[in-house]
mmCIF file of C-alpha atoms in Angstrom:
data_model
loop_
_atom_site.group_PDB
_atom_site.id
_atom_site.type_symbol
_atom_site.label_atom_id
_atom_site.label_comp_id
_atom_site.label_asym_id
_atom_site.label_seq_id
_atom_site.Cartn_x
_atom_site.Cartn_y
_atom_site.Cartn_z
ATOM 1 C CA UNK A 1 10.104 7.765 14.100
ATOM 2 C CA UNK A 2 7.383 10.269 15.552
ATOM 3 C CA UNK A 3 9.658 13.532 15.131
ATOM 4 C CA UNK A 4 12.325 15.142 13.041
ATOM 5 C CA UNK A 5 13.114 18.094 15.409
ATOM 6 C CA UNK A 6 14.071 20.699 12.584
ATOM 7 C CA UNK A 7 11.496 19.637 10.056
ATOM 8 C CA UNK A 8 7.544 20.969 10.315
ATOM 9 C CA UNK A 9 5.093 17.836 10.846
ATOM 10 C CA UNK A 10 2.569 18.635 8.403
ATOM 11 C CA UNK A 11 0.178 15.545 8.834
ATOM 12 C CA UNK A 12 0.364 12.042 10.956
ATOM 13 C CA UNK A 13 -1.394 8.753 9.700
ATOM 14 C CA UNK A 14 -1.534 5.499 11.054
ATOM 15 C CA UNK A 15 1.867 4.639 9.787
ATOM 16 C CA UNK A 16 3.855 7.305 8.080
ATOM 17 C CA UNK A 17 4.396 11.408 9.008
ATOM 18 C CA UNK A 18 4.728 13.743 6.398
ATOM 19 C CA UNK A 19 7.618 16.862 7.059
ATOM 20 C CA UNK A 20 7.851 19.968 4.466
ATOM 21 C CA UNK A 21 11.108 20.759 3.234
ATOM 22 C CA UNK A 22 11.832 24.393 2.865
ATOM 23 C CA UNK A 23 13.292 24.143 -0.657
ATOM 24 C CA UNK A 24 11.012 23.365 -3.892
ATOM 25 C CA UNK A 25 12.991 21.821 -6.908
ATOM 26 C CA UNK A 26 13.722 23.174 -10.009
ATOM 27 C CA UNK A 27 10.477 21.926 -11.381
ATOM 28 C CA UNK A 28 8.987 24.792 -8.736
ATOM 29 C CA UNK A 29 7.108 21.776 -6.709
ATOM 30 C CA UNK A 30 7.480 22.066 -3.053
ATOM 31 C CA UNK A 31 8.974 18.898 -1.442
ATOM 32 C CA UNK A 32 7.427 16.327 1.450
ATOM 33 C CA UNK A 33 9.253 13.978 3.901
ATOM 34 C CA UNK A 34 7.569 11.172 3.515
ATOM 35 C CA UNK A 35 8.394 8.623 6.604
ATOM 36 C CA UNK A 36 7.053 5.442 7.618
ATOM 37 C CA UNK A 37 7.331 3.630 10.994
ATOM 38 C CA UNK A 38 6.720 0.373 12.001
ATOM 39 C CA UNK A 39 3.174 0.941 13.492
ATOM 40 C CA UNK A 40 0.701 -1.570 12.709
ATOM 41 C CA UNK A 41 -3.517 -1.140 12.820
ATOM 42 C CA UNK A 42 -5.800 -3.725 13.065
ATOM 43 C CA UNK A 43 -10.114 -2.928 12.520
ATOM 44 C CA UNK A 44 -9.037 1.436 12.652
ATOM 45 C CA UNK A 45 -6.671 0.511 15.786
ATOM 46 C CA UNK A 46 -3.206 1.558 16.043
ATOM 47 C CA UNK A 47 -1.489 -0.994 18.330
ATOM 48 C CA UNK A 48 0.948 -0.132 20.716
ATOM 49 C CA UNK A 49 3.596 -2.732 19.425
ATOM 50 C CA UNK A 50 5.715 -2.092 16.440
ATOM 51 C CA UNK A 51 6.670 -4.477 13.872
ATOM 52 C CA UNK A 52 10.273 -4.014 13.555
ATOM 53 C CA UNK A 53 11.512 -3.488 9.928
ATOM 54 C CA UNK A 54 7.674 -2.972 8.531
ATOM 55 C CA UNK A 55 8.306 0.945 7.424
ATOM 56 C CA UNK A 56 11.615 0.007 5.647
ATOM 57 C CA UNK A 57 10.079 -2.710 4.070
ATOM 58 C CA UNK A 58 6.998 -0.682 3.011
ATOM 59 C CA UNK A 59 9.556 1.991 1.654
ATOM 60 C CA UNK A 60 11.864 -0.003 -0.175
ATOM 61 C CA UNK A 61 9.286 -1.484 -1.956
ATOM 62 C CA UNK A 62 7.826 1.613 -3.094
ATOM 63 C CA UNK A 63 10.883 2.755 -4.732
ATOM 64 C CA UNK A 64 11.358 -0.727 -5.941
ATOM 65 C CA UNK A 65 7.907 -0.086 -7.799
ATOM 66 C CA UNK A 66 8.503 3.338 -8.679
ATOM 67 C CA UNK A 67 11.036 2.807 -9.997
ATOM 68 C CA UNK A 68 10.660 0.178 -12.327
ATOM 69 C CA UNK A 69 7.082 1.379 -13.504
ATOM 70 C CA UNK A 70 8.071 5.531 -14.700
ATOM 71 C CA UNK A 71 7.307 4.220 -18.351
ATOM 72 C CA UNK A 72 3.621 3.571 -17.617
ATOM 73 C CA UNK A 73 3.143 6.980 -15.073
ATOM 74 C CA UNK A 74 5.227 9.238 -14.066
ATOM 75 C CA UNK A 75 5.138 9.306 -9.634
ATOM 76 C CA UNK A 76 6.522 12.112 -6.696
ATOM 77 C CA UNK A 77 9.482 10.281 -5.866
ATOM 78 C CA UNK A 78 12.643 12.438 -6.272
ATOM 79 C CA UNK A 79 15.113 10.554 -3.961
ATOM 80 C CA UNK A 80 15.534 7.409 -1.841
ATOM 81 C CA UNK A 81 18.765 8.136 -0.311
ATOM 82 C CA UNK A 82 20.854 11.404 -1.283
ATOM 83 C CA UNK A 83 18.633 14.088 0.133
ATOM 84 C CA UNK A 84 16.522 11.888 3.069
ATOM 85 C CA UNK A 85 17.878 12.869 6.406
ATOM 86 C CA UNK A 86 20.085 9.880 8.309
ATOM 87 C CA UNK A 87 18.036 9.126 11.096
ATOM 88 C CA UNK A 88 14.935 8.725 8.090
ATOM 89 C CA UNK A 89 17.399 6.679 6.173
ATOM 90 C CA UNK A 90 15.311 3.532 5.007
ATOM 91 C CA UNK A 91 11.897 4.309 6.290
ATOM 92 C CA UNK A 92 12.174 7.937 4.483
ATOM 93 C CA UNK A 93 11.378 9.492 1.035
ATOM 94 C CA UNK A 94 12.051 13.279 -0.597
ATOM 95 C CA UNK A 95 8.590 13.392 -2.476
ATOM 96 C CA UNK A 96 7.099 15.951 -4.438
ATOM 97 C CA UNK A 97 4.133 17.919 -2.660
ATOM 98 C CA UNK A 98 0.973 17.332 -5.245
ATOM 99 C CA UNK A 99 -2.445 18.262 -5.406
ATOM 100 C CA UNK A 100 -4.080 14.916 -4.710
ATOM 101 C CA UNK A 101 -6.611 13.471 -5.949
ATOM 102 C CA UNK A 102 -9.762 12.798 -3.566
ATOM 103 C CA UNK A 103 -10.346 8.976 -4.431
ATOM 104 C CA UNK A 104 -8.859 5.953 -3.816
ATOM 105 C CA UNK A 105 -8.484 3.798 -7.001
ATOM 106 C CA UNK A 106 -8.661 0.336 -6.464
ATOM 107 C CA UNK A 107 -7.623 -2.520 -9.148
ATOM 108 C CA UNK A 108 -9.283 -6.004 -8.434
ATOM 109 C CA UNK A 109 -7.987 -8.886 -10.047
ATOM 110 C CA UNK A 110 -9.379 -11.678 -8.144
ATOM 111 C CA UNK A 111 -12.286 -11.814 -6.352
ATOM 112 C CA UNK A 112 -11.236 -11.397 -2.363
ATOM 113 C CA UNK A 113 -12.564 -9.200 0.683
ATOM 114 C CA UNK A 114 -14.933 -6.559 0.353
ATOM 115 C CA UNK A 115 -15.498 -7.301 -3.610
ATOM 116 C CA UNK A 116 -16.563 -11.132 -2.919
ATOM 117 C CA UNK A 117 -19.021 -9.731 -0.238
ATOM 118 C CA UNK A 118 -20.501 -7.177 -2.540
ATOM 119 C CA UNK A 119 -20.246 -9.887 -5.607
ATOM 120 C CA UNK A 120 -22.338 -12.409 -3.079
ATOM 121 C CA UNK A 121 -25.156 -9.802 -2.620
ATOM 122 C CA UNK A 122 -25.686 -8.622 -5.757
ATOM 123 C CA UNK A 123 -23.352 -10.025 -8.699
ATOM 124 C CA UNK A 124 -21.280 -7.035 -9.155
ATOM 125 C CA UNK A 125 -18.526 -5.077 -7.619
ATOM 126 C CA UNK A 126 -18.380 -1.244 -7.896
ATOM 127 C CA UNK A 127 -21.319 -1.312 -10.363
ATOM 128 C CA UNK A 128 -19.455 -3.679 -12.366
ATOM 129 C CA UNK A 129 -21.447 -6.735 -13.150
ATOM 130 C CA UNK A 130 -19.458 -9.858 -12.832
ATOM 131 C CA UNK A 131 -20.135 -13.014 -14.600
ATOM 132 C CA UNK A 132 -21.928 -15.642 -12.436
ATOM 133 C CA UNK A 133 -20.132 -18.573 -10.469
ATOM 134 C CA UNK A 134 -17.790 -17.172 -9.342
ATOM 135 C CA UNK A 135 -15.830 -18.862 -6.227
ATOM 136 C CA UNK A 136 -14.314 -16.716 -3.710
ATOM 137 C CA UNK A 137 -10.226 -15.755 -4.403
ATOM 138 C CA UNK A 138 -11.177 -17.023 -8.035
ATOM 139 C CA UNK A 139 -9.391 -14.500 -11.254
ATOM 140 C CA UNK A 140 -11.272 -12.066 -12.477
ATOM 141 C CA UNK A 141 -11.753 -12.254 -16.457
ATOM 142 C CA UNK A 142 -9.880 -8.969 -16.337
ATOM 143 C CA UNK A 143 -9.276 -6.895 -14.123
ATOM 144 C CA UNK A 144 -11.856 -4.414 -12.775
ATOM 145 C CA UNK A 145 -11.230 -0.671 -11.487
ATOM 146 C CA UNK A 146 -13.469 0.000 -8.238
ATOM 147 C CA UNK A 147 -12.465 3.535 -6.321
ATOM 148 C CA UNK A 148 -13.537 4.375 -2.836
ATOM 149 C CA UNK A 149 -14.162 7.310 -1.126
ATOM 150 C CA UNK A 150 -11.111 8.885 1.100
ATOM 151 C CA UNK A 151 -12.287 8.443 4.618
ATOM 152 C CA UNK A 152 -10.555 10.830 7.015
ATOM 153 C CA UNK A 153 -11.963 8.708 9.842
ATOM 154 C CA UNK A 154 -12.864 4.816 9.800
ATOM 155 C CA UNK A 155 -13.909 2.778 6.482
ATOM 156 C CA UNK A 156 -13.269 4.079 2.608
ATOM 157 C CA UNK A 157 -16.487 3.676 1.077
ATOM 158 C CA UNK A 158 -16.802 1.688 -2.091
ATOM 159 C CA UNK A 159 -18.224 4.255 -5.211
ATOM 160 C CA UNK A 160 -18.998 3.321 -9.085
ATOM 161 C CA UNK A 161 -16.894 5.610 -11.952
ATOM 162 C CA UNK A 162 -19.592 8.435 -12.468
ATOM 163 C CA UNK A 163 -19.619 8.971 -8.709
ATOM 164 C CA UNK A 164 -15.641 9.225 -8.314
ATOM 165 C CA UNK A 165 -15.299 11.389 -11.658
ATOM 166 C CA UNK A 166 -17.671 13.605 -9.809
ATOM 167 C CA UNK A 167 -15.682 13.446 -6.563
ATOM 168 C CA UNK A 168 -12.252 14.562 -8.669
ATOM 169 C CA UNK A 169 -14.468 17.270 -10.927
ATOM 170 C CA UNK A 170 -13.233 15.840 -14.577
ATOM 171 C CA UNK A 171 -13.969 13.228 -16.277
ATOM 172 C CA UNK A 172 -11.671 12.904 -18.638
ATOM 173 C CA UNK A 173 -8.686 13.191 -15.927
ATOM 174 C CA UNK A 174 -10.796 10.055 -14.255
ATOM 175 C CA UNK A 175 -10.457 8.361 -17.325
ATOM 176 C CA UNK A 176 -6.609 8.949 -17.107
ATOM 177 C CA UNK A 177 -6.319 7.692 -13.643
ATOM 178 C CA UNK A 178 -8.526 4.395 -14.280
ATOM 179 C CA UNK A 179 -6.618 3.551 -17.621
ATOM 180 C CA UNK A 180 -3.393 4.370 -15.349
ATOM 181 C CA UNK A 181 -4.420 2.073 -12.303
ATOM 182 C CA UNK A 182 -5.601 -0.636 -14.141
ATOM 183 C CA UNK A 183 -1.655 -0.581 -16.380
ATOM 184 C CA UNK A 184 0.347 -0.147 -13.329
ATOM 185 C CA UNK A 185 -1.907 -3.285 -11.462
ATOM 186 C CA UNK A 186 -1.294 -5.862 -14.844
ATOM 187 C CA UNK A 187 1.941 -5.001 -15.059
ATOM 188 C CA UNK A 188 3.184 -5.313 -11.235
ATOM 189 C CA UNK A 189 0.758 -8.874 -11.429
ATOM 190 C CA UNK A 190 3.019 -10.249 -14.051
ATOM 191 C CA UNK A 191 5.550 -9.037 -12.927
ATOM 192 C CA UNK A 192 4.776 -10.683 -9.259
ATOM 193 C CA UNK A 193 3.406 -13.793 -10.720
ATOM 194 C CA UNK A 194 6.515 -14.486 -12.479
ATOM 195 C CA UNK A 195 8.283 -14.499 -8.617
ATOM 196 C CA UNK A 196 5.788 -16.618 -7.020
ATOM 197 C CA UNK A 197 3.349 -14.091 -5.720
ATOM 198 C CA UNK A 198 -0.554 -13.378 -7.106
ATOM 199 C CA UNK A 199 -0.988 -10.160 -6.588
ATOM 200 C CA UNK A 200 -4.695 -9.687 -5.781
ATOM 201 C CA UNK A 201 -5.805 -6.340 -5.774
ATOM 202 C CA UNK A 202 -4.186 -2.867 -4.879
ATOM 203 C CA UNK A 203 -4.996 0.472 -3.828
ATOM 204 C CA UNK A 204 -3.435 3.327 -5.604
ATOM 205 C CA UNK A 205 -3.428 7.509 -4.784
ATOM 206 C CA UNK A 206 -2.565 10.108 -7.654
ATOM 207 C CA UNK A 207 -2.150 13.498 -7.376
ATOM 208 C CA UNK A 208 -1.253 16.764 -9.612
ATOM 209 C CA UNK A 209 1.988 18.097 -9.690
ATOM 210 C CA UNK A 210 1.889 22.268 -10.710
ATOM 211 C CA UNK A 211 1.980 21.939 -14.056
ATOM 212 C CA UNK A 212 -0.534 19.664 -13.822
ATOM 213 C CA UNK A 213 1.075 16.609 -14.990
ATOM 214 C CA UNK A 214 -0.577 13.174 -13.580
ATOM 215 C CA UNK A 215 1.199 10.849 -11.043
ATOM 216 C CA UNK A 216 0.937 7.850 -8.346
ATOM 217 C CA UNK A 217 2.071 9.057 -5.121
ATOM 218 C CA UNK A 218 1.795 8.061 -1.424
ATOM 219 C CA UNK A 219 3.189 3.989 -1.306
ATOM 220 C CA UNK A 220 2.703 1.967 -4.048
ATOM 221 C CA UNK A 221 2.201 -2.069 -4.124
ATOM 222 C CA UNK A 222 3.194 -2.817 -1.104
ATOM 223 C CA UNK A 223 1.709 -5.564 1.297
ATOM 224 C CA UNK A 224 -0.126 -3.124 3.615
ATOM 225 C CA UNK A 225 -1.696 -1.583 0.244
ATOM 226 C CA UNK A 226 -2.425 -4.273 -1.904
ATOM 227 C CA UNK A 227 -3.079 -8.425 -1.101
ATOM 228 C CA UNK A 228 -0.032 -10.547 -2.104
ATOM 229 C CA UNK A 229 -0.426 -14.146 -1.980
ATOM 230 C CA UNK A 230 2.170 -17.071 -2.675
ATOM 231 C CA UNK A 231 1.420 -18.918 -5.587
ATOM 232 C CA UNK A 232 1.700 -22.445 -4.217
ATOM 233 C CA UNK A 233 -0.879 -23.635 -2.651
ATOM 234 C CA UNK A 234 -3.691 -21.225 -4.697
ATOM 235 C CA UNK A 235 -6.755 -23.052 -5.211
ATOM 236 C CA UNK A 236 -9.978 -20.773 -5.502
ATOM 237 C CA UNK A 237 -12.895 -21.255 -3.474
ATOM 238 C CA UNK A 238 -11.450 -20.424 -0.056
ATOM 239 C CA UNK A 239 -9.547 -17.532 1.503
ATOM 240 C CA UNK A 240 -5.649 -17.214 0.444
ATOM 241 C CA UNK A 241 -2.905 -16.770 3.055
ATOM 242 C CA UNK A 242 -1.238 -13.545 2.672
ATOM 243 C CA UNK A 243 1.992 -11.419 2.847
ATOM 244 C CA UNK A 244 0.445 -8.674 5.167
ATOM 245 C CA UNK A 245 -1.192 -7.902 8.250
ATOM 246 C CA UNK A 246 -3.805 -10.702 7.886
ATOM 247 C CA UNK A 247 -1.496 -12.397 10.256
ATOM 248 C CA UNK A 248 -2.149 -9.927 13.113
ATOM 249 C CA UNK A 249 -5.470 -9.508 12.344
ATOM 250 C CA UNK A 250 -6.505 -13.381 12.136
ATOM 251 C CA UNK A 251 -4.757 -12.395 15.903
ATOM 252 C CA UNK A 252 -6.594 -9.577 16.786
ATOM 253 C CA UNK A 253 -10.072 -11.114 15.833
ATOM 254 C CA UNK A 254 -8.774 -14.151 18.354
ATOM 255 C CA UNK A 255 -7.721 -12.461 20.850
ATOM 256 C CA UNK A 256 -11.057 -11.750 22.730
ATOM 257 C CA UNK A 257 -10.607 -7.640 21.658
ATOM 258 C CA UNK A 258 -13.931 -5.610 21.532
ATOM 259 C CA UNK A 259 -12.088 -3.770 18.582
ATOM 260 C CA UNK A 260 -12.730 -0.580 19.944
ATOM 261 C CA UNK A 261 -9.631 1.236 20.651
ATOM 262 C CA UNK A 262 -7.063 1.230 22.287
ATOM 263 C CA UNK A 263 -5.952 -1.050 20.692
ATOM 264 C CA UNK A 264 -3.869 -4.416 22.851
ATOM 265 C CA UNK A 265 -0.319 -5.273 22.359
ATOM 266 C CA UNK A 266 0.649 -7.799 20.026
ATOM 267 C CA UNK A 267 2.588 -11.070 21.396
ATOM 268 C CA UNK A 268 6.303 -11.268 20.632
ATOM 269 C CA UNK A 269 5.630 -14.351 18.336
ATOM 270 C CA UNK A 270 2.771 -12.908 16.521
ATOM 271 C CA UNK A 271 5.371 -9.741 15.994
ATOM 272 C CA UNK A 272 7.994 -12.145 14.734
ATOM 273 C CA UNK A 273 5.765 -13.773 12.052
ATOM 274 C CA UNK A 274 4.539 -10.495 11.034
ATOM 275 C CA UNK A 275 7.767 -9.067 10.474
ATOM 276 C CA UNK A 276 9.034 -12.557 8.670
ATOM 277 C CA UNK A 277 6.165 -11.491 6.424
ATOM 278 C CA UNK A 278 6.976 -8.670 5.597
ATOM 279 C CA UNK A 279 10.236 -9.170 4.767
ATOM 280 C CA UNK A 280 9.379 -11.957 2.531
ATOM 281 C CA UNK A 281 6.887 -10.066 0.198
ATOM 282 C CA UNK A 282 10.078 -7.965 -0.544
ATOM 283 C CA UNK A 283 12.511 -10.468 -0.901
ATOM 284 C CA UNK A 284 10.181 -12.181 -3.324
ATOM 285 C CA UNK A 285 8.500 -9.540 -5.143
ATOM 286 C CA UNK A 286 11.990 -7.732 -5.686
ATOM 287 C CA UNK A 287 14.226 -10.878 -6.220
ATOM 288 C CA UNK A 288 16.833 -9.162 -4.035
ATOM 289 C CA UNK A 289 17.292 -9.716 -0.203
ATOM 290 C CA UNK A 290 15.845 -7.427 2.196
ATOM 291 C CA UNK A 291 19.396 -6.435 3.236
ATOM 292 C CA UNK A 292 20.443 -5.336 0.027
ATOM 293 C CA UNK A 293 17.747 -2.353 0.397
ATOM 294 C CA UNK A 294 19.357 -1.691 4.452
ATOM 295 C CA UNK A 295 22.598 -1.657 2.179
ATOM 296 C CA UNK A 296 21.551 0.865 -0.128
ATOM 297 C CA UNK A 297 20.237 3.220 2.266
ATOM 298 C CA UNK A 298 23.518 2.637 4.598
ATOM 299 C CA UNK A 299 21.192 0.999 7.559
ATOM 300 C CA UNK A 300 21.288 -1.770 9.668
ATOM 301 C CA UNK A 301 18.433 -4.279 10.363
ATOM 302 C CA UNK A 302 16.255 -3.487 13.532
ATOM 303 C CA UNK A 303 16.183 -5.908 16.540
ATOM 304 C CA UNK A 304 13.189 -8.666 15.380
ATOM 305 C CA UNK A 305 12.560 -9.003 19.076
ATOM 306 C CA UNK A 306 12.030 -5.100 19.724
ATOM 307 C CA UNK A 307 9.414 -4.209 22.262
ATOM 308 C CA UNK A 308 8.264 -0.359 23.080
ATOM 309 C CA UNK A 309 9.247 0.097 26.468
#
């Protein structure tokens, strides 16, 4: 999915493209195609194999999330199916087109990744002091909010609450979207826990629609924003396996790469358990089979052996 001839590519990521539609809705917001492919990155580098599946998981899962979380904030989606073009059909959302927000709002509930490095060097995460003895992967008391800056190229960087209320220009909107994050991350942990899956942490992005009214946009929960692990097995003190691209990465770091792009292609067996991933975290999270989502959206499953030619 790099093109849809008749629609305007407005902006191109490392996994999705965003179209404009010509037609706002009736709430006067101008609409986005919002479509994600299967590409994968690994340290900033896009490889040149796709995972088959990945964007349809990533999609369905969003709209599995939005949709069962409009009582805590509303969020852009406006439809799944209906009004996404066929040959988007799974992989594609009709979203509205926000002002967003320039932060990237982070909810920590165990102590993993970049937050147990920053909690090794100086007992705190974000500014947030931490209590002491804490073992790596171990649950936080509560959890913590911890933005980062929107990098257009390479690394977010980690910032404390003054500096991102600063970044967005109000304060008491930043207050909104930490009290927000913070509700949407206990509730999809419960929610996840309860299925057999910790979720972690998560990465949220918020925006203004033109009234001004507050909601979660881009993806939401899904494995390549936010670390899922299974439940069996946890035991703090170690690193967790995961239900994301950890898989290609533990890879990646093998595989004698400088991590400079480009980036090398991935192995048909690494591409195989990466997309068994994937498709797990949904099944899981959602309690419904992966194909039931294909179903909805009137799709059938990709080739698990694909290759790019």
């Amino acid at each position: 999915m790099t093109a849809l001839a008749d629609l305007p590519l407005i902006a191109s990521g490392k996994v999705r493209e965003m179209y404009a539609l010509s037609e706002p809705g009736g709430d006067g917001d101008a609409r986005l195609l919002m479509v994600a492919s299967d590409r994968i990155s690994t340290y900033d580098a896009v490889h040149p194999t796709p995972i088959p599946d990945k964007g349809r998981v990533l999609t369905g899962l969003s709209v599995f999330w939005f949709e069962i979380t409009e009582h805590i904030v509303a969020n852009h989606l406006v439809s799944a199916v209906e009004e996404v073009p066929e040959q988007a059909r799974g992989r594609g959302l009709v979203v509205r087109r926000l002002r967003m927000l320039p932060v990237e709002c982070v909810v920590r509930g165990y102590i993993t990744g970049s937050g147990w490095k920053d909690y090794q060097a100086s007992g705190s995460v974000s500014g947030i002091p931490l209590p002491a003895g804490l073992r790596e992967s171990q649950q936080l008391p509560e959890p913590i909010f911890t933005p980062s800056t929107k990098a257009e190229e390479g690394h977010d960087e980690a910032i404390d609450f003054e500096q991102a209320a600063t970044l967005v220009g109000d304060r008491r909107l930043m207050d909104r979207v930490r009290s927000a994050s913070i509700e949407l991350y206990s509730f999809a942990a419960e929610h996840a826990r309860a299925n057999g899956v910790i979720l972690a942490d998560t990465k949220f992005e918020f925006g203004l629609d033109s009234p001004g009214e507050l909601m979660v946009a881009d993806e939401v929960l899904t494995p390549d924003s936010s670390r899922y692990w299974p439940a069996e097995g946890f035991a703090p003190g170690r690193p967790q396996p995961s239900f994301d691209k950890q898989y290609v990465r533990d890879w990646a770091a093998a595989s004698g790469w400088d991590k400079r792009p480009p980036a090398p292609p991935i192995p048909a067996e690494v591409v195989a358990g990466t997309r068994s991933r994937y498709v797990e975290a949904y099944e899981r999270i959602t309690g419904r089979p992966f194909a039931a989502w294909l179903e909805r959206c009137g799709v059938a499953a990709e080739d698990e052996a694909a290759q790019p030619e």
